[in-house]
Every structure is written in C-alpha cells, then in structure tokens.
Amino acid sequence: MIISLCGFMGCGKSSVGKILSSMLSCRFEDLDSCIERMAGKSIPEIFSEKGEAAFREMEKEALKGILSASDGENIVLSLGGGTVTGPECAELVRERTFCIYLKAGTDTLVGNLREDWASRPMLSRNGETPSDMLALRDRIEELMAARSAIYEGVASAVISTDGKSFDDIAKEISGILH
Ligand code: S3P
C-alpha cells in the first residue's frame, strides 16, 4: 500500500512522512526530492528556468515513476503542495494511494512558512516574494481557497494538524491505519 500525504506547503508532509515511515518500518519517498534528483536542479531553479507548467510535467512523471515501481511494497509518500491540483495526478493519488490530507489553518501555515519562503516559488505572486507576514497570509489564503476542496476530494482521511506535534500527527495516522 502507498500511504500518501497531501496538504498545503508547510503543513508538515515531509516531516510527518519521515516519522510515519519509521513507525511503520517502510520506505519513505518525498516527491519534491525525487523531482530534484531527476532534474539535477532545485525546485526554485526548475521554476525559474522552466516555469510552473514544466515543473508540473516533471511532478507527474515522478509520481508515475514511484507508483509503477512500488510493486505492492508499503511506502509513505509525501506529495508536493500542488501535486493534486493537476487532474491526472489527483486521479492517480485517489485511485492508487491511501491519501491523508494534513489540514492546517492559516496561522499554523504562516508560522511554519515564515522562515522558508525562498524555497517555495508558489508563494511568490507575479514573481514577487511576499514582503511581510500579512502578504504571506494573503497569498496562503488565496492559494488555499483554490485548493482546499481538491485536497478534501482526493483524501481518504483528513487530519487537522493545528497545535499538534509532527510525532502526534504521525501517531494519529498510524492509529487510522491499524
Ligand atoms: C508546491 C509545493 C512544493 C513544491 C513546489 C510547488 C505547490 O512542495 O512541490 O514548490 O504548488 O504548493 P511542498 O508542499 O513540499 O513545499
């Protein structure tokens, strides 16, 4: 079984995924890291050199690669925050994985993303990085308005992450799976 984690940038997909995979003694895959390995470039470099559409193509190929190589193995897979915004990826995630949506409120996301804007090109608007916390909040809310229904739609389970540690979230997921 592939357990995938979806949710907005900064909700803890990668951190929770690593903890969960060690709890379940199975392999961990991070889709963003796969794309970076395939491209030999960082995600900001891919966005600035090739643009979002090219990134989404690579993301789709990386997802397909992981799914087709899994061969029944148990894997915890952290998706990117925008992976399921593409209909084809959303369908693959819905049909081929047990997807858990890590649902975080805006305050949690602002807190987690405040030190880490530069590595996330989608937080920029028209090429401009948010200039302060209010602009960051605004951008998160704008993207979340377009995405929350998509996250809910692909997920088999939703876990609210506000006020919880990554360990607690991983334990909660493990409880759902057993
Ligand atoms: C993106 C989220 C990022 C990464 C890329 C695009 C998005 O992943 O895939 O920058 O569109 O939300 P994280 O959610 O791991 O930051």
Coordinates of N, CA, C and O and ligand atoms in Angstrom, one line a residue:
M1 N 0.8 -1.2 0.0 CA 0.0 0.0 0.0 C 0.9 1.3 0.0 O 1.9 1.3 0.7
I2 N 0.4 2.2 -0.7 CA 1.1 3.5 -0.7 C 0.3 4.5 0.1 O -0.9 4.7 -0.2
I3 N 0.9 5.0 1.2 CA 0.2 6.0 2.0 C 0.7 7.3 1.6 O 1.9 7.6 1.8
S4 N -0.1 8.2 1.0 CA 0.4 9.5 0.5 C -0.1 10.6 1.5 O -1.2 10.4 2.1
L5 N 0.7 11.6 1.6 CA 0.3 12.7 2.4 C 0.2 14.0 1.5 O 1.1 14.3 0.8
C6 N -1.0 14.6 1.6 CA -1.2 15.8 0.8 C -1.5 16.9 1.7 O -1.9 16.7 2.9
G7 N -1.5 18.1 1.2 CA -1.8 19.3 2.0 C -0.9 20.5 1.6 O 0.0 20.3 0.8
F8 N -1.2 21.6 2.1 CA -0.6 22.9 1.7 C 0.9 22.9 2.1 O 1.3 22.2 3.0
M9 N 1.7 23.7 1.4 CA 3.1 23.9 1.7 C 3.2 24.2 3.2 O 2.4 25.1 3.7
G10 N 4.1 23.6 3.9 CA 4.3 24.0 5.3 C 3.4 23.2 6.3 O 3.5 23.5 7.5
C11 N 2.6 22.3 5.8 CA 1.7 21.6 6.7 C 2.4 20.5 7.4 O 1.8 19.9 8.4
G12 N 3.6 20.1 7.0 CA 4.4 19.1 7.7 C 4.4 17.7 7.0 O 4.8 16.7 7.6
K13 N 4.1 17.7 5.7 CA 4.0 16.4 4.9 C 5.4 15.7 5.0 O 5.3 14.5 5.3
S14 N 6.5 16.3 4.8 CA 7.8 15.6 4.7 C 8.2 15.2 6.2 O 8.6 14.0 6.4
S15 N 8.0 16.1 7.1 CA 8.4 15.8 8.5 C 7.6 14.6 9.0 O 8.1 13.6 9.6
V16 N 6.3 14.7 8.9 CA 5.4 13.7 9.3 C 5.7 12.4 8.6 O 5.7 11.3 9.2
G17 N 5.9 12.5 7.3 CA 6.1 11.3 6.4 C 7.3 10.5 6.9 O 7.3 9.3 7.0
K18 N 8.4 11.2 7.2 CA 9.6 10.5 7.7 C 9.3 9.8 9.0 O 9.7 8.6 9.2
I19 N 8.6 10.4 9.9 CA 8.4 9.8 11.2 C 7.4 8.6 11.0 O 7.7 7.5 11.6
L20 N 6.4 8.8 10.2 CA 5.4 7.7 10.0 C 6.1 6.5 9.3 O 5.8 5.4 9.7
S21 N 7.0 6.8 8.4 CA 7.6 5.6 7.7 C 8.5 4.8 8.7 O 8.6 3.6 8.6
S22 N 9.1 5.5 9.6 CA 9.9 4.8 10.6 C 9.0 4.0 11.6 O 9.3 2.9 12.0
M23 N 7.9 4.6 11.9 CA 6.9 3.9 12.8 C 6.4 2.6 12.1 O 6.2 1.6 12.7
L24 N 6.2 2.7 10.8 CA 5.6 1.6 10.0 C 6.7 0.7 9.5 O 6.4 -0.3 8.8
S25 N 8.0 1.1 9.7 CA 9.1 0.3 9.1 C 9.0 0.1 7.6 O 9.1 -1.0 7.1
C26 N 8.7 1.2 6.9 CA 8.6 1.1 5.5 C 9.4 2.2 4.8 O 9.8 3.2 5.5
R27 N 9.5 2.2 3.5 CA 10.3 3.2 2.8 C 9.5 4.5 2.8 O 8.3 4.6 2.7
F28 N 10.3 5.6 2.8 CA 9.8 6.9 2.6 C 10.2 7.5 1.3 O 11.4 7.4 0.9
E29 N 9.3 8.1 0.6 CA 9.6 8.8 -0.6 C 9.0 10.3 -0.5 O 7.9 10.5 0.0
D30 N 9.9 11.2 -1.0 CA 9.4 12.6 -1.0 C 9.4 13.0 -2.4 O 10.4 13.0 -3.1
L31 N 8.2 13.4 -2.9 CA 8.0 13.6 -4.3 C 8.9 14.8 -4.8 O 9.5 14.8 -5.9
D32 N 9.0 15.9 -4.0 CA 9.8 17.0 -4.3 C 11.3 16.6 -4.5 O 12.0 17.0 -5.4
S33 N 11.8 15.7 -3.6 CA 13.2 15.3 -3.6 C 13.4 14.4 -4.9 O 14.5 14.5 -5.5
C34 N 12.4 13.6 -5.2 CA 12.5 12.8 -6.5 C 12.7 13.7 -7.7 O 13.5 13.4 -8.6
I35 N 11.8 14.8 -7.7 CA 11.9 15.7 -8.9 C 13.3 16.3 -9.0 O 13.9 16.4 -10.0
E36 N 13.8 16.7 -7.8 CA 15.1 17.4 -7.8 C 16.2 16.4 -8.3 O 17.1 16.8 -9.0
R37 N 16.1 15.2 -7.9 CA 17.0 14.2 -8.3 C 17.0 14.0 -9.8 O 18.0 13.9 -10.5
M38 N 15.7 13.8 -10.3 CA 15.5 13.6 -11.7 C 16.0 14.8 -12.5 O 16.7 14.6 -13.6
A39 N 15.8 16.0 -12.1 CA 16.2 17.2 -12.8 C 17.6 17.6 -12.6 O 18.2 18.4 -13.4
G40 N 18.2 17.1 -11.5 CA 19.5 17.6 -11.1 C 19.5 19.1 -10.8 O 20.5 19.8 -10.9
K41 N 18.4 19.6 -10.4 CA 18.2 21.0 -10.0 C 17.3 21.1 -8.8 O 16.5 20.2 -8.6
S42 N 17.4 22.3 -8.1 CA 16.5 22.5 -7.0 C 15.1 23.0 -7.6 O 15.0 23.4 -8.7
I43 N 14.1 22.9 -6.8 CA 12.8 23.3 -7.2 C 12.7 24.8 -7.6 O 12.2 25.1 -8.7
P44 N 13.3 25.7 -6.8 CA 13.3 27.1 -7.3 C 14.0 27.2 -8.6 O 13.6 28.0 -9.5
E45 N 15.1 26.5 -8.9 CA 15.8 26.6 -10.2 C 14.9 26.1 -11.3 O 14.8 26.7 -12.4
I46 N 14.2 25.0 -11.0 CA 13.3 24.4 -12.1 C 12.2 25.5 -12.4 O 11.9 25.8 -13.6
F47 N 11.6 26.1 -11.4 CA 10.6 27.1 -11.6 C 11.1 28.3 -12.4 O 10.5 28.8 -13.3
S48 N 12.3 28.8 -12.0 CA 12.8 30.0 -12.6 C 13.4 29.7 -14.0 O 13.2 30.6 -14.9
E49 N 13.9 28.5 -14.3 CA 14.4 28.3 -15.6 C 13.4 27.7 -16.6 O 13.5 28.0 -17.8
K50 N 12.4 27.0 -16.1 CA 11.5 26.3 -17.0 C 10.0 26.7 -16.8 O 9.2 26.4 -17.6
G51 N 9.7 27.2 -15.6 CA 8.3 27.6 -15.3 C 7.5 26.6 -14.6 O 7.9 25.4 -14.6
E52 N 6.3 27.0 -14.2 CA 5.4 26.0 -13.4 C 4.9 24.9 -14.3 O 4.9 23.7 -13.8
A53 N 4.6 25.1 -15.5 CA 4.0 24.1 -16.3 C 5.0 22.9 -16.5 O 4.6 21.7 -16.4
A54 N 6.2 23.3 -16.7 CA 7.3 22.2 -16.9 C 7.5 21.5 -15.6 O 7.6 20.3 -15.6
F55 N 7.4 22.2 -14.5 CA 7.6 21.6 -13.2 C 6.4 20.6 -13.0 O 6.7 19.5 -12.5
R56 N 5.2 21.0 -13.3 CA 4.1 20.1 -13.1 C 4.2 18.8 -14.0 O 3.8 17.7 -13.6
E57 N 4.8 18.9 -15.2 CA 5.0 17.7 -16.0 C 6.0 16.8 -15.3 O 5.8 15.6 -15.3
M58 N 7.1 17.4 -14.8 CA 8.1 16.6 -14.1 C 7.5 15.9 -12.9 O 7.8 14.7 -12.6
E59 N 6.6 16.7 -12.2 CA 6.0 16.1 -11.0 C 5.1 14.9 -11.3 O 5.1 13.9 -10.6
K60 N 4.4 15.0 -12.5 CA 3.5 13.9 -12.9 C 4.4 12.7 -13.2 O 4.0 11.6 -12.9
E61 N 5.5 12.9 -14.0 CA 6.4 11.8 -14.3 C 6.9 11.2 -13.1 O 7.0 9.9 -13.0
A62 N 7.4 12.0 -12.1 CA 8.0 11.4 -10.9 C 6.9 10.6 -10.1 O 7.2 9.5 -9.6
L63 N 5.7 11.1 -10.1 CA 4.6 10.4 -9.4 C 4.4 9.0 -10.1 O 4.3 8.0 -9.4
K64 N 4.2 9.1 -11.4 CA 4.0 7.8 -12.1 C 5.1 6.8 -11.9 O 4.9 5.6 -11.7
G65 N 6.4 7.4 -11.9 CA 7.6 6.5 -11.7 C 7.5 5.8 -10.3 O 7.7 4.6 -10.2
I66 N 7.1 6.6 -9.3 CA 7.1 6.0 -7.9 C 6.0 4.9 -7.9 O 6.1 3.8 -7.3
L67 N 4.8 5.3 -8.5 CA 3.7 4.3 -8.4 C 4.0 3.0 -9.2 O 3.7 1.9 -8.7
S68 N 4.6 3.2 -10.3 CA 4.8 2.0 -11.1 C 6.0 1.1 -10.6 O 6.0 -0.1 -10.8
A69 N 6.9 1.8 -9.8 CA 8.0 1.0 -9.2 C 7.6 0.3 -7.9 O 8.4 -0.4 -7.4
S70 N 6.5 0.7 -7.4 CA 6.2 0.3 -6.0 C 6.0 -1.2 -5.8 O 6.3 -1.8 -4.8
D71 N 5.3 -1.8 -6.8 CA 5.1 -3.3 -6.8 C 4.6 -3.9 -5.5 O 5.2 -4.8 -5.0
G72 N 3.6 -3.3 -5.0 CA 3.0 -3.8 -3.8 C 3.7 -3.5 -2.4 O 3.2 -3.8 -1.4
E73 N 4.8 -2.8 -2.6 CA 5.6 -2.5 -1.3 C 4.9 -1.4 -0.5 O 4.2 -0.6 -1.1
N74 N 5.0 -1.4 0.8 CA 4.5 -0.4 1.6 C 5.4 0.9 1.5 O 6.6 0.7 1.8
I75 N 4.8 2.0 1.2 CA 5.6 3.2 1.0 C 4.8 4.4 1.6 O 3.6 4.5 1.5
V76 N 5.5 5.2 2.4 CA 4.9 6.5 2.7 C 5.4 7.6 1.8 O 6.7 7.7 1.6
L77 N 4.5 8.3 1.1 CA 4.9 9.2 0.0 C 4.4 10.6 0.4 O 3.2 10.8 0.5
S78 N 5.3 11.5 0.6 CA 4.9 12.9 0.8 C 4.8 13.6 -0.6 O 5.8 13.6 -1.3
L79 N 3.6 14.1 -0.9 CA 3.4 14.8 -2.1 C 3.8 16.2 -2.0 O 4.1 16.7 -0.9
G80 N 3.9 17.0 -3.1 CA 4.1 18.4 -3.0 C 2.7 19.1 -2.8 O 1.7 18.5 -3.0
G81 N 2.8 20.3 -2.3 CA 1.5 21.0 -2.0 C 0.6 21.2 -3.2 O -0.6 21.4 -3.0
G82 N 1.2 21.2 -4.4 CA 0.4 21.4 -5.6 C 0.1 20.2 -6.5 O -0.5 20.3 -7.5
T83 N 0.7 19.0 -6.0 CA 0.6 17.8 -6.8 C -0.8 17.5 -7.3 O -1.1 17.3 -8.5
V84 N -1.7 17.6 -6.4 CA -3.1 17.1 -6.7 C -3.9 18.2 -7.4 O -5.1 18.0 -7.7
T85 N -3.3 19.3 -7.7 CA -4.1 20.4 -8.4 C -4.2 20.0 -9.9 O -5.0 20.6 -10.6
G86 N -3.3 19.1 -10.3 CA -3.5 18.5 -11.7 C -4.4 17.4 -11.7 O -4.2 16.4 -10.9
P87 N -5.4 17.4 -12.6 CA -6.4 16.3 -12.6 C -5.9 14.9 -12.7 O -6.3 14.0 -12.0
E88 N -4.8 14.7 -13.6 CA -4.3 13.4 -13.8 C -3.6 12.9 -12.5 O -3.8 11.7 -12.1
C89 N -2.8 13.8 -11.9 CA -2.2 13.4 -10.6 C -3.2 13.1 -9.5 O -3.1 12.2 -8.7
A90 N -4.2 14.0 -9.5 CA -5.3 13.8 -8.5 C -5.9 12.4 -8.6 O -6.1 11.7 -7.6
E91 N -6.2 12.0 -9.8 CA -6.8 10.7 -10.0 C -5.9 9.6 -9.6 O -6.3 8.6 -9.0
L92 N -4.6 9.7 -10.0 CA -3.6 8.7 -9.6 C -3.5 8.6 -8.1 O -3.5 7.5 -7.6
V93 N -3.5 9.7 -7.4 CA -3.4 9.7 -6.0 C -4.6 9.1 -5.4 O -4.6 8.3 -4.4
R94 N -5.8 9.5 -5.9 CA -7.1 9.0 -5.3 C -7.2 7.5 -5.5 O -7.6 6.7 -4.7
E95 N -6.8 7.0 -6.7 CA -7.1 5.6 -7.1 C -5.9 4.7 -6.6 O -6.2 3.5 -6.3
R96 N -4.7 5.2 -6.5 CA -3.6 4.2 -6.3 C -3.0 4.4 -4.9 O -2.0 3.6 -4.6
T97 N -3.4 5.3 -4.1 CA -2.8 5.5 -2.8 C -3.9 5.7 -1.8 O -5.1 6.0 -2.1
F98 N -3.5 5.5 -0.5 CA -4.4 5.8 0.6 C -4.0 7.2 1.0 O -2.9 7.3 1.6
C99 N -4.7 8.2 0.6 CA -4.2 9.6 0.8 C -4.8 10.2 2.1 O -6.0 10.2 2.3
I100 N -3.9 10.9 2.8 CA -4.2 11.6 4.0 C -4.0 13.1 3.9 O -2.8 13.4 3.5
Y101 N -5.0 13.8 4.1 CA -4.8 15.3 4.0 C -4.5 15.9 5.3 O -5.2 15.7 6.3
L102 N -3.3 16.5 5.4 CA -2.9 17.2 6.6 C -3.4 18.6 6.6 O -2.9 19.4 5.8
K103 N -4.5 18.8 7.3 CA -5.2 20.1 7.2 C -4.8 21.1 8.2 O -5.0 20.8 9.4
A104 N -4.1 22.1 7.8 CA -3.6 23.1 8.7 C -4.3 24.5 8.5 O -4.6 24.8 7.3
G105 N -4.6 25.2 9.5 CA -5.2 26.5 9.4 C -4.1 27.5 9.0 O -2.9 27.3 9.1
T106 N -4.6 28.7 8.7 CA -3.7 29.7 8.1 C -2.6 30.1 9.2 O -1.4 30.3 8.8
D107 N -2.9 30.2 10.5 CA -2.0 30.6 11.5 C -0.8 29.6 11.5 O 0.4 30.0 11.6
T108 N -1.2 28.3 11.5 CA -0.2 27.2 11.5 C 0.8 27.4 10.3 O 2.0 27.3 10.4
L109 N 0.1 27.6 9.2 CA 0.9 27.6 7.9 C 1.9 28.9 7.9 O 3.0 28.8 7.6
V110 N 1.3 30.0 8.4 CA 2.2 31.2 8.4 C 3.4 30.9 9.4 O 4.5 31.2 9.0
G111 N 3.1 30.3 10.5 CA 4.1 30.0 11.5 C 5.2 29.1 10.9 O 6.4 29.3 11.1
N112 N 4.8 28.1 10.2 CA 5.7 27.1 9.6 C 6.5 27.7 8.4 O 7.6 27.2 8.1
L113 N 5.8 28.6 7.7 CA 6.5 29.1 6.4 C 7.2 30.4 6.6 O 8.0 30.8 5.7
R114 N 7.1 31.0 7.7 CA 7.7 32.4 7.8 C 9.2 32.5 7.6 O 9.7 33.5 7.1
E115 N 9.9 31.4 7.9 CA 11.4 31.4 7.7 C 11.8 30.8 6.4 O 12.9 30.7 6.1
D116 N 10.8 30.3 5.6 CA 11.1 29.5 4.5 C 10.4 29.8 3.2 O 9.9 29.0 2.5
W117 N 10.3 31.1 2.9 CA 9.6 31.5 1.7 C 10.4 31.2 0.4 O 9.8 30.8 -0.6
A118 N 11.7 31.4 0.5 CA 12.5 31.5 -0.7 C 12.5 30.1 -1.5 O 12.6 30.1 -2.7
S119 N 12.4 29.0 -0.7 CA 12.4 27.7 -1.4 C 11.1 27.3 -2.0 O 10.9 26.2 -2.5
R120 N 10.1 28.2 -1.9 CA 8.7 27.9 -2.4 C 8.2 28.9 -3.4 O 7.6 29.9 -3.0
P121 N 8.5 28.6 -4.6 CA 8.2 29.6 -5.7 C 6.7 30.0 -5.7 O 6.3 31.1 -6.1
M122 N 5.8 29.0 -5.3 CA 4.4 29.3 -5.5 C 3.9 30.3 -4.5 O 2.8 30.9 -4.6
L123 N 4.7 30.7 -3.5 CA 4.3 31.7 -2.5 C 4.6 33.1 -3.1 O 4.0 34.1 -2.6
S124 N 5.3 33.2 -4.2 CA 5.5 34.5 -4.9 C 4.3 34.7 -5.7 O 3.6 33.8 -6.2
R125 N 4.0 36.0 -5.9 CA 2.9 36.4 -6.7 C 3.4 37.3 -7.8 O 4.1 38.3 -7.5
N126 N 3.2 36.9 -9.1 CA 3.9 37.6 -10.2 C 5.4 37.8 -10.0 O 5.9 38.9 -10.2
G127 N 6.0 36.7 -9.5 CA 7.5 36.8 -9.3 C 7.9 37.6 -8.1 O 9.1 37.7 -7.8
E128 N 6.9 38.1 -7.3 CA 7.3 38.8 -6.1 C 7.1 38.0 -4.8 O 6.0 37.6 -4.6
T129 N 8.2 37.9 -4.0 CA 8.0 37.2 -2.8 C 7.2 38.1 -1.8 O 7.4 39.3 -1.8
P130 N 6.4 37.5 -1.0 CA 5.6 38.3 0.0 C 6.6 39.2 0.8 O 7.6 38.7 1.3
S131 N 6.2 40.4 1.0 CA 7.1 41.4 1.7 C 7.0 41.3 3.2 O 7.9 41.8 3.9
D132 N 5.9 40.8 3.7 CA 5.7 40.8 5.2 C 4.7 39.7 5.5 O 4.2 39.0 4.6
M133 N 4.5 39.5 6.8 CA 3.6 38.4 7.2 C 2.2 38.6 6.7 O 1.5 37.6 6.4
L134 N 1.7 39.8 6.5 CA 0.4 40.0 6.0 C 0.3 39.5 4.6 O -0.7 38.9 4.2
A135 N 1.3 39.9 3.8 CA 1.3 39.5 2.4 C 1.4 37.9 2.3 O 0.8 37.3 1.4
L136 N 2.2 37.3 3.2 CA 2.3 35.9 3.2 C 1.0 35.2 3.5 O 0.5 34.3 2.8
R137 N 0.3 35.8 4.5 CA -1.0 35.3 4.9 C -2.0 35.4 3.7 O -2.8 34.5 3.4
D138 N -2.0 36.5 3.1 CA -2.8 36.8 2.0 C -2.6 35.7 0.8 O -3.6 35.2 0.3
R139 N -1.4 35.5 0.5 CA -1.0 34.5 -0.5 C -1.5 33.1 -0.2 O -2.0 32.4 -1.0
I140 N -1.3 32.8 1.1 CA -1.7 31.4 1.6 C -3.2 31.3 1.4 O -3.7 30.3 0.9
E141 N -3.9 32.3 1.8 CA -5.4 32.2 1.8 C -5.9 32.2 0.3 O -6.8 31.5 0.0
E142 N -5.2 32.9 -0.5 CA -5.6 32.9 -1.9 C -5.4 31.5 -2.5 O -6.3 31.0 -3.2
L143 N -4.2 30.9 -2.3 CA -4.0 29.6 -2.9 C -4.9 28.5 -2.2 O -5.4 27.6 -2.8
M144 N -5.1 28.7 -0.9 CA -5.9 27.7 -0.1 C -7.3 27.7 -0.6 O -8.0 26.7 -0.7
A145 N -7.8 28.9 -0.9 CA -9.2 29.0 -1.4 C -9.4 28.1 -2.7 O -10.5 27.5 -2.9
A146 N -8.4 28.1 -3.5 CA -8.5 27.3 -4.7 C -8.2 25.8 -4.5 O -8.5 25.0 -5.4
R147 N -7.5 25.5 -3.4 CA -7.0 24.1 -3.2 C -7.7 23.3 -2.2 O -7.7 22.0 -2.3
S148 N -8.4 23.9 -1.2 CA -8.8 23.0 -0.1 C -9.8 22.0 -0.5 O -9.8 20.8 -0.1
A149 N -10.7 22.3 -1.5 CA -11.7 21.3 -1.9 C -11.0 20.2 -2.7 O -11.4 19.0 -2.6
I150 N -9.9 20.5 -3.3 CA -9.2 19.5 -4.1 C -8.5 18.5 -3.1 O -8.6 17.3 -3.2
Y151 N -7.9 19.1 -2.0 CA -7.3 18.2 -1.0 C -8.3 17.3 -0.4 O -8.1 16.1 -0.2
E152 N -9.5 17.9 0.0 CA -10.5 17.1 0.6 C -11.0 16.0 -0.4 O -11.3 14.9 0.0
G153 N -11.1 16.3 -1.7 CA -11.6 15.4 -2.7 C -10.7 14.2 -2.9 O -11.2 13.1 -3.2
V154 N -9.4 14.3 -2.8 CA -8.5 13.2 -3.1 C -8.3 12.3 -1.8 O -7.9 11.2 -1.9
A155 N -8.6 12.9 -0.6 CA -8.1 12.3 0.6 C -9.1 11.2 1.1 O -10.3 11.4 1.0
S156 N -8.6 10.1 1.6 CA -9.4 9.1 2.2 C -9.6 9.4 3.7 O -10.5 8.9 4.3
A157 N -8.7 10.2 4.2 CA -8.8 10.7 5.6 C -8.3 12.1 5.8 O -7.3 12.4 5.0
V158 N -8.8 12.8 6.7 CA -8.4 14.2 6.9 C -7.9 14.3 8.4 O -8.7 13.9 9.3
I159 N -6.7 14.9 8.6 CA -6.3 15.1 10.0 C -6.0 16.5 10.2 O -5.2 17.2 9.4
S160 N -6.6 17.1 11.2 CA -6.3 18.5 11.5 C -5.0 18.6 12.3 O -4.8 17.8 13.2
T161 N -4.1 19.4 11.8 CA -2.7 19.4 12.4 C -2.5 20.6 13.4 O -1.5 20.6 14.0
D162 N -3.4 21.5 13.5 CA -3.2 22.7 14.3 C -2.9 22.3 15.8 O -3.6 21.5 16.4
G163 N -1.8 22.9 16.3 CA -1.5 22.7 17.7 C -0.9 21.3 18.0 O -0.7 20.9 19.1
K164 N -0.7 20.5 16.9 CA -0.1 19.1 17.2 C 1.3 19.0 16.7 O 1.7 19.7 15.8
S165 N 2.1 18.2 17.4 CA 3.5 18.0 17.0 C 3.5 17.0 15.8 O 2.5 16.3 15.6
F166 N 4.6 17.0 15.1 CA 4.7 16.0 14.0 C 4.6 14.6 14.5 O 4.0 13.7 13.8
D167 N 5.2 14.3 15.6 CA 5.1 13.0 16.2 C 3.6 12.6 16.5 O 3.2 11.5 16.2
D168 N 2.9 13.6 17.0 CA 1.5 13.3 17.4 C 0.7 13.0 16.1 O -0.2 12.1 16.0
I169 N 1.0 13.8 15.1 CA 0.2 13.6 13.8 C 0.5 12.2 13.2 O -0.4 11.5 12.8
A170 N 1.8 11.8 13.3 CA 2.2 10.5 12.7 C 1.5 9.4 13.5 O 1.0 8.4 12.9
K171 N 1.5 9.6 14.8 CA 0.8 8.6 15.7 C -0.7 8.5 15.3 O -1.3 7.4 15.2
E172 N -1.3 9.6 15.1 CA -2.7 9.6 14.7 C -3.0 8.9 13.4 O -3.9 8.1 13.3
I173 N -2.1 9.1 12.4 CA -2.2 8.4 11.2 C -2.0 6.9 11.4 O -2.8 6.1 10.8
S174 N -1.0 6.6 12.1 CA -0.8 5.2 12.4 C -2.0 4.5 13.0 O -2.4 3.4 12.7
G175 N -2.7 5.3 13.9 CA -3.9 4.8 14.5 C -5.0 4.5 13.5 O -5.8 3.5 13.6
I176 N -5.1 5.4 12.5 CA -6.1 5.2 11.4 C -5.8 3.9 10.6 O -6.7 3.2 10.2
L177 N -4.5 3.7 10.4 CA -4.2 2.6 9.5 C -4.3 1.2 10.2 O -4.4 0.2 9.5
H178 N -4.3 1.2 11.5 CA -4.3 -0.1 12.2 C -5.7 -0.6 12.6 O -6.6 0.2 12.7
Ligands
S3P1 C1 4.3 23.5 -4.4 C2 4.7 22.9 -3.2 C3 6.1 22.5 -3.0 C4 6.8 22.1 -4.3 C5 6.6 23.2 -5.3 C6 5.1 23.6 -5.6 C7 2.9 24.0 -4.5 O1 6.1 21.4 -2.1 O2 6.2 20.9 -4.9 O3 7.3 24.4 -4.8 O4 2.4 24.2 -5.6 O5 2.2 24.1 -3.5 P1 5.9 21.5 -0.5 O6 4.4 21.4 -0.3 O7 6.6 20.3 0.0 O8 6.5 22.7 -0.1

